[in-house]
């Protein structure tokens, strides 16, 4: 069975019969896990195994686990630093910061892969303009070249652990105050003035980043639709001008930032028409059901299928991860950084 474009969620720490039936639908291709799905590493490993057993080839399994405030699995996992801390270290010692970013990327990916997760929505490459409610210390830096260098290093570490990276939130969420989880952010800059925000994506694309997530941000000077629903942004700029050939994810279509553009079905259709490969719809099972009914069983083009396959985790991991010298050294390095604040994001979306 092919992988469909919908990314959905499940209710609890075990797979219910209702969940399994939903995951069997051909339009579903991936599952996004949340904090509510996690008790400990053993439990979540059993949950991912159950999800994988639903279909062959197995569904992709993802989590939003970038570090700092956004880390869904905590107990039994290394507490990852907010990326701003890596940016500050970069200002002090570039070589050390890049090595640390690579190690953090490897450790994050290795720990997630050890419990059956295919990929994490990381790295966040928005610029730190000091105004965004939702980005804040999730950003590496305010300088686009510093962000690019740290993000490429993180990608390299994730790749070493066999995990694909997903850069977000294209083309940039850092310059708007509003949080797209609860409102529609509008960035009124001209296209030429967005170059700094777009710049980190160029070296990431040059390093074959596998995925990019598009933001629910409207740039009226470019298009009246948010980037996540915009053919101008996805097909025109991202795929055309920037030459990205990987997997494009819309940000979660149940978020308020997308709600102003029609019902769930209309949003899904706009996102697909724009060129997105994956449509997350989470924390809204009714909308998932509406989209499944409206879209039928068409699972997408062969090109989109190939892009989805690239998101699958690959390669072997050490049998005893915590006994691995690199894990021990990286965990020790991370412990030396400042402590991270508690998770304050809503039980929501990337």
Coordinates of C-alpha atoms in Angstrom, one line a residue:
X1 CA 0.0 0.0 0.0
X2 CA 1.3 3.5 -0.9
X3 CA 1.7 6.3 1.6
X4 CA -1.1 8.9 1.5
X5 CA -0.7 12.6 2.1
X6 CA -2.5 12.9 5.4
X7 CA -0.6 13.0 8.7
X8 CA -2.9 12.3 11.6
X9 CA -2.7 11.8 15.4
X10 CA -3.9 9.2 17.9
X11 CA -5.6 9.7 21.2
X12 CA -3.5 7.9 23.9
X13 CA -0.5 5.8 24.8
X14 CA -1.9 2.7 23.1
X15 CA -3.3 2.1 19.6
X16 CA -7.1 1.7 19.8
X17 CA -9.2 -0.2 17.3
X18 CA -10.6 3.1 16.0
X19 CA -7.0 4.5 15.6
X20 CA -6.0 1.3 13.7
X21 CA -9.0 1.6 11.3
X22 CA -8.1 5.2 10.6
X23 CA -4.4 4.4 9.9
X24 CA -5.5 1.7 7.5
X25 CA -7.0 4.3 5.1
X26 CA -4.9 4.7 1.9
X27 CA -5.0 8.5 2.2
X28 CA -3.1 8.3 5.5
X29 CA 0.7 8.1 5.2
X30 CA 2.1 9.3 8.6
X31 CA 1.3 9.7 12.3
X32 CA 2.4 12.6 14.5
X33 CA 3.0 11.8 18.2
X34 CA 2.4 14.2 21.0
X35 CA 3.2 14.4 24.7
X36 CA -0.1 12.7 25.5
X37 CA 1.1 9.6 23.6
X38 CA 4.2 9.2 25.8
X39 CA 4.8 7.7 29.3
X40 CA 8.3 6.3 28.9
X41 CA 10.7 4.9 26.3
X42 CA 9.4 1.3 26.6
X43 CA 5.8 2.3 26.2
X44 CA 6.4 4.6 23.2
X45 CA 8.5 1.9 21.5
X46 CA 5.6 -0.5 21.9
X47 CA 3.2 2.1 20.5
X48 CA 5.4 2.8 17.4
X49 CA 5.7 -1.0 16.8
X50 CA 1.9 -1.2 16.9
X51 CA 1.6 1.6 14.4
X52 CA 4.2 0.0 12.1
X53 CA 2.3 -3.3 12.2
X54 CA -0.9 -1.7 10.8
X55 CA 0.4 -1.6 7.2
X56 CA 3.2 -2.8 4.9
X57 CA 5.2 -0.7 4.1
X58 CA 4.7 0.9 7.5
X59 CA 3.4 4.4 8.1
X60 CA 5.9 7.1 8.8
X61 CA 6.0 8.2 12.4
X62 CA 7.0 11.7 13.4
X63 CA 7.2 13.9 16.5
X64 CA 7.9 17.6 17.1
X65 CA 11.1 17.2 19.2
X66 CA 13.5 20.1 18.4
X67 CA 14.7 21.0 21.9
X68 CA 14.0 23.6 24.4
X69 CA 10.3 24.3 24.8
X70 CA 9.5 21.9 22.0
X71 CA 10.4 18.4 23.2
X72 CA 7.4 16.0 23.4
X73 CA 9.3 13.2 25.1
X74 CA 11.0 14.1 28.3
X75 CA 11.4 11.4 31.0
X76 CA 14.0 8.9 29.8
X77 CA 15.2 11.3 27.1
X78 CA 18.1 13.7 27.1
X79 CA 16.8 17.3 27.8
X80 CA 17.8 19.1 24.6
X81 CA 18.8 22.7 24.7
X82 CA 16.9 25.6 23.2
X83 CA 18.6 26.4 19.9
X84 CA 19.3 30.0 21.0
X85 CA 21.9 28.5 23.3
X86 CA 23.8 27.1 20.3
X87 CA 23.6 30.5 18.7
X88 CA 25.1 32.1 21.7
X89 CA 27.9 29.5 21.7
X90 CA 28.4 30.2 18.0
X91 CA 29.2 33.9 18.8
X92 CA 31.8 32.7 21.3
X93 CA 33.4 29.8 19.4
X94 CA 32.1 28.9 15.9
X95 CA 33.9 25.6 15.6
X96 CA 32.8 24.4 19.0
X97 CA 29.2 25.5 18.4
X98 CA 29.0 23.7 15.0
X99 CA 30.4 20.5 16.5
X100 CA 27.9 20.8 19.3
X101 CA 25.0 21.4 16.9
X102 CA 26.0 18.3 14.9
X103 CA 26.2 16.2 18.1
X104 CA 22.9 17.5 19.4
X105 CA 21.3 16.6 16.0
X106 CA 22.8 13.1 16.2
X107 CA 21.7 12.5 19.8
X108 CA 18.2 13.8 19.2
X109 CA 17.8 11.6 16.1
X110 CA 19.4 8.5 17.7
X111 CA 17.2 8.6 20.8
X112 CA 14.0 9.0 18.7
X113 CA 15.0 6.3 16.3
X114 CA 15.7 3.9 19.2
X115 CA 12.0 4.1 20.0
X116 CA 10.8 3.7 16.4
X117 CA 10.3 7.3 15.3
X118 CA 11.2 8.1 11.7
X119 CA 11.7 11.8 11.9
X120 CA 11.4 15.0 13.9
X121 CA 10.3 18.4 12.8
X122 CA 13.7 20.0 13.1
X123 CA 15.6 22.2 12.7
X124 CA 13.7 25.5 13.1
X125 CA 15.5 28.0 10.9
X126 CA 13.4 31.1 11.6
X127 CA 15.4 34.2 12.4
X128 CA 15.3 35.7 15.9
X129 CA 13.9 39.1 15.4
X130 CA 12.9 39.3 19.0
X131 CA 9.2 39.8 18.2
X132 CA 7.6 36.4 17.6
X133 CA 5.5 34.9 20.4
X134 CA 5.9 31.4 19.2
X135 CA 9.5 31.3 17.9
X136 CA 11.6 33.1 20.5
X137 CA 14.5 30.9 21.8
X138 CA 13.6 28.2 19.2
X139 CA 15.6 30.3 16.7
X140 CA 19.4 29.8 16.6
X141 CA 20.3 33.4 15.8
X142 CA 19.2 36.7 14.2
X143 CA 21.9 36.4 11.5
X144 CA 20.8 34.2 8.6
X145 CA 24.3 32.9 7.8
X146 CA 24.8 31.8 11.5
X147 CA 21.4 30.1 11.4
X148 CA 22.3 28.4 8.1
X149 CA 25.7 27.1 9.5
X150 CA 24.1 25.7 12.7
X151 CA 21.2 24.2 10.8
X152 CA 23.4 22.4 8.3
X153 CA 25.5 21.1 11.2
X154 CA 22.3 19.8 12.9
X155 CA 21.1 18.2 9.6
X156 CA 24.5 16.5 9.3
X157 CA 24.2 15.0 12.8
X158 CA 20.6 13.8 12.2
X159 CA 21.7 12.2 8.9
X160 CA 24.6 10.4 10.7
X161 CA 21.9 8.8 12.9
X162 CA 19.8 7.8 9.9
X163 CA 17.1 10.5 10.2
X164 CA 15.9 13.0 7.7
X165 CA 15.7 16.7 8.7
X166 CA 12.8 19.0 8.1
X167 CA 13.6 22.8 8.0
X168 CA 10.8 25.1 9.2
X169 CA 8.8 27.4 9.0
X170 CA 9.2 28.4 5.3
X171 CA 9.7 31.2 4.3
X172 CA 9.9 32.6 7.8
X173 CA 7.9 33.0 11.0
X174 CA 10.3 35.1 13.1
X175 CA 9.2 38.6 12.0
X176 CA 5.6 38.4 13.0
X177 CA 4.2 38.7 16.5
X178 CA 1.1 36.5 16.2
X179 CA 1.3 32.8 16.9
X180 CA -0.2 30.8 14.0
X181 CA -1.5 28.2 16.4
X182 CA -4.1 30.7 17.6
X183 CA -4.2 33.5 15.0
X184 CA -3.3 34.4 11.4
X185 CA 0.1 36.1 11.2
X186 CA 0.6 38.6 8.4
X187 CA 4.0 39.8 7.3
X188 CA 3.7 42.9 5.1
X189 CA 7.2 43.1 3.8
X190 CA 7.9 43.1 0.1
X191 CA 9.4 39.9 -1.4
X192 CA 12.8 41.5 -1.8
X193 CA 12.9 42.2 2.0
X194 CA 12.4 38.5 2.8
X195 CA 15.8 37.5 1.5
X196 CA 17.4 37.2 4.9
X197 CA 14.6 34.8 6.1
X198 CA 14.9 32.7 3.0
X199 CA 18.7 32.6 2.9
X200 CA 19.2 29.7 5.4
X201 CA 17.1 27.5 3.1
X202 CA 19.6 27.8 0.3
X203 CA 22.5 25.9 1.9
X204 CA 20.1 23.4 3.4
X205 CA 18.7 22.6 0.0
X206 CA 22.3 22.5 -1.3
X207 CA 22.9 19.8 1.4
X208 CA 19.9 17.8 0.3
X209 CA 17.6 18.5 3.2
X210 CA 14.8 16.0 2.8
X211 CA 11.9 18.0 4.1
X212 CA 10.7 21.6 4.5
X213 CA 7.6 22.7 6.4
X214 CA 5.6 25.7 5.1
X215 CA 4.2 28.3 7.5
X216 CA 0.7 29.6 8.1
X217 CA 1.9 33.1 7.5
X218 CA 0.4 35.4 4.9
X219 CA 2.8 37.7 2.9
X220 CA 0.3 40.0 1.1
X221 CA 3.0 41.4 -1.2
X222 CA 3.5 37.9 -2.6
X223 CA 0.1 36.1 -2.3
X224 CA -3.2 36.5 -0.4
X225 CA -2.9 32.9 0.8
X226 CA -0.5 31.7 3.6
X227 CA 2.7 30.0 2.4
X228 CA 1.3 26.6 3.4
X229 CA -1.6 27.0 0.9
X230 CA 0.1 29.0 -1.7
X231 CA 1.1 27.7 -5.2
X232 CA 3.2 30.9 -5.6
X233 CA 5.3 30.0 -2.5
X234 CA 5.5 26.2 -2.8
X235 CA 5.6 25.6 -6.5
X236 CA 6.9 29.0 -7.6
X237 CA 9.5 30.0 -5.0
X238 CA 10.4 26.8 -3.1
X239 CA 10.5 24.3 -5.9
X240 CA 11.1 26.7 -8.8
X241 CA 13.4 29.5 -7.7
X242 CA 15.1 27.6 -4.8
X243 CA 15.2 24.2 -6.6
X244 CA 13.9 22.1 -3.7
X245 CA 13.0 18.6 -4.8
X246 CA 12.3 17.1 -1.3
X247 CA 9.1 16.6 0.7
X248 CA 7.0 19.7 1.5
X249 CA 4.9 19.6 4.6
X250 CA 2.1 22.1 5.3
X251 CA 1.9 23.2 8.9
X252 CA -1.0 21.6 10.8
X253 CA -4.2 22.5 8.8
X254 CA -6.2 22.5 12.0
X255 CA -4.3 25.5 13.3
X256 CA -6.1 28.9 13.5
X257 CA -3.6 30.3 11.0
X258 CA -5.2 28.2 8.3
X259 CA -8.8 28.4 9.5
X260 CA -9.6 31.6 7.7
X261 CA -9.3 29.9 4.3
X262 CA -12.3 27.6 4.4
X263 CA -13.2 24.4 6.0
X264 CA -10.9 21.4 6.5
X265 CA -11.6 20.0 3.0
X266 CA -11.0 23.4 1.3
X267 CA -7.7 23.8 3.2
X268 CA -6.5 20.3 2.3
X269 CA -7.4 20.9 -1.4
X270 CA -5.6 24.3 -1.5
X271 CA -2.5 22.8 0.2
X272 CA -2.4 19.9 -2.3
X273 CA -2.8 22.2 -5.2
X274 CA 0.0 24.4 -3.9
X275 CA 2.4 21.4 -4.1
X276 CA 2.5 20.1 -0.5
X277 CA 3.2 16.4 -0.1
X278 CA 2.1 16.0 3.5
X279 CA -1.0 17.5 5.1
X280 CA -1.0 17.3 8.9
X281 CA -4.5 17.4 10.5
X282 CA -4.2 16.8 14.2
X283 CA -6.3 17.2 17.3
X284 CA -9.4 17.3 15.1
X285 CA -10.6 13.8 14.2
X286 CA -13.9 15.1 12.7
X287 CA -11.9 17.2 10.1
X288 CA -9.8 14.2 9.3
X289 CA -12.9 12.2 8.5
X290 CA -14.3 15.0 6.3
X291 CA -11.1 15.2 4.3
X292 CA -10.9 11.4 3.9
X293 CA -14.5 11.3 2.6
X294 CA -13.9 14.2 0.2
X295 CA -10.6 13.2 -1.3
X296 CA -11.4 9.6 -2.0
X297 CA -8.5 7.2 -2.3
X298 CA -6.1 9.0 -4.6
X299 CA -2.7 8.9 -2.8
X300 CA -0.7 11.4 -4.9
X301 CA 1.8 11.3 -7.7
X302 CA 4.8 8.9 -8.1
X303 CA 7.1 11.9 -7.5
X304 CA 5.3 12.7 -4.2
X305 CA 5.5 9.0 -3.2
X306 CA 9.3 9.0 -3.8
X307 CA 9.7 12.1 -1.7
X308 CA 7.7 10.5 1.2
X309 CA 9.9 7.4 1.1
X310 CA 13.0 9.6 1.6
X311 CA 11.6 10.5 5.1
X312 CA 11.9 7.0 6.4
X313 CA 14.6 6.4 9.0
X314 CA 17.5 4.3 7.7
X315 CA 20.5 2.4 8.9
X316 CA 21.4 0.6 12.1
X317 CA 21.8 2.1 15.6
X318 CA 24.0 0.9 18.4
X319 CA 22.2 -1.9 20.3
X320 CA 23.0 -0.2 23.6
X321 CA 22.6 3.5 22.8
X322 CA 23.3 4.7 26.4
X323 CA 26.4 2.6 26.4
X324 CA 27.7 4.3 23.2
X325 CA 30.6 6.6 23.8
X326 CA 29.3 9.3 21.5
X327 CA 26.0 9.4 23.3
X328 CA 27.7 9.6 26.7
X329 CA 30.0 12.5 25.6
X330 CA 27.1 14.4 23.9
X331 CA 24.8 14.0 26.8
X332 CA 27.5 15.3 29.1
X333 CA 28.1 18.3 26.8
X334 CA 24.3 19.1 26.8
X335 CA 24.1 18.8 30.6
X336 CA 26.7 21.6 30.8
X337 CA 24.4 24.0 28.9
X338 CA 21.8 26.1 30.7
X339 CA 18.7 24.3 31.8
X340 CA 15.7 24.6 29.4
X341 CA 12.3 26.1 30.5
X342 CA 9.2 23.9 30.9
X343 CA 7.1 23.1 27.8
X344 CA 4.5 25.9 27.4
X345 CA 3.3 25.2 23.8
X346 CA -0.3 23.9 23.5
X347 CA -0.7 20.2 22.8
X348 CA -0.4 21.2 19.2
X349 CA 1.4 21.4 16.0
X350 CA 4.8 21.9 14.5

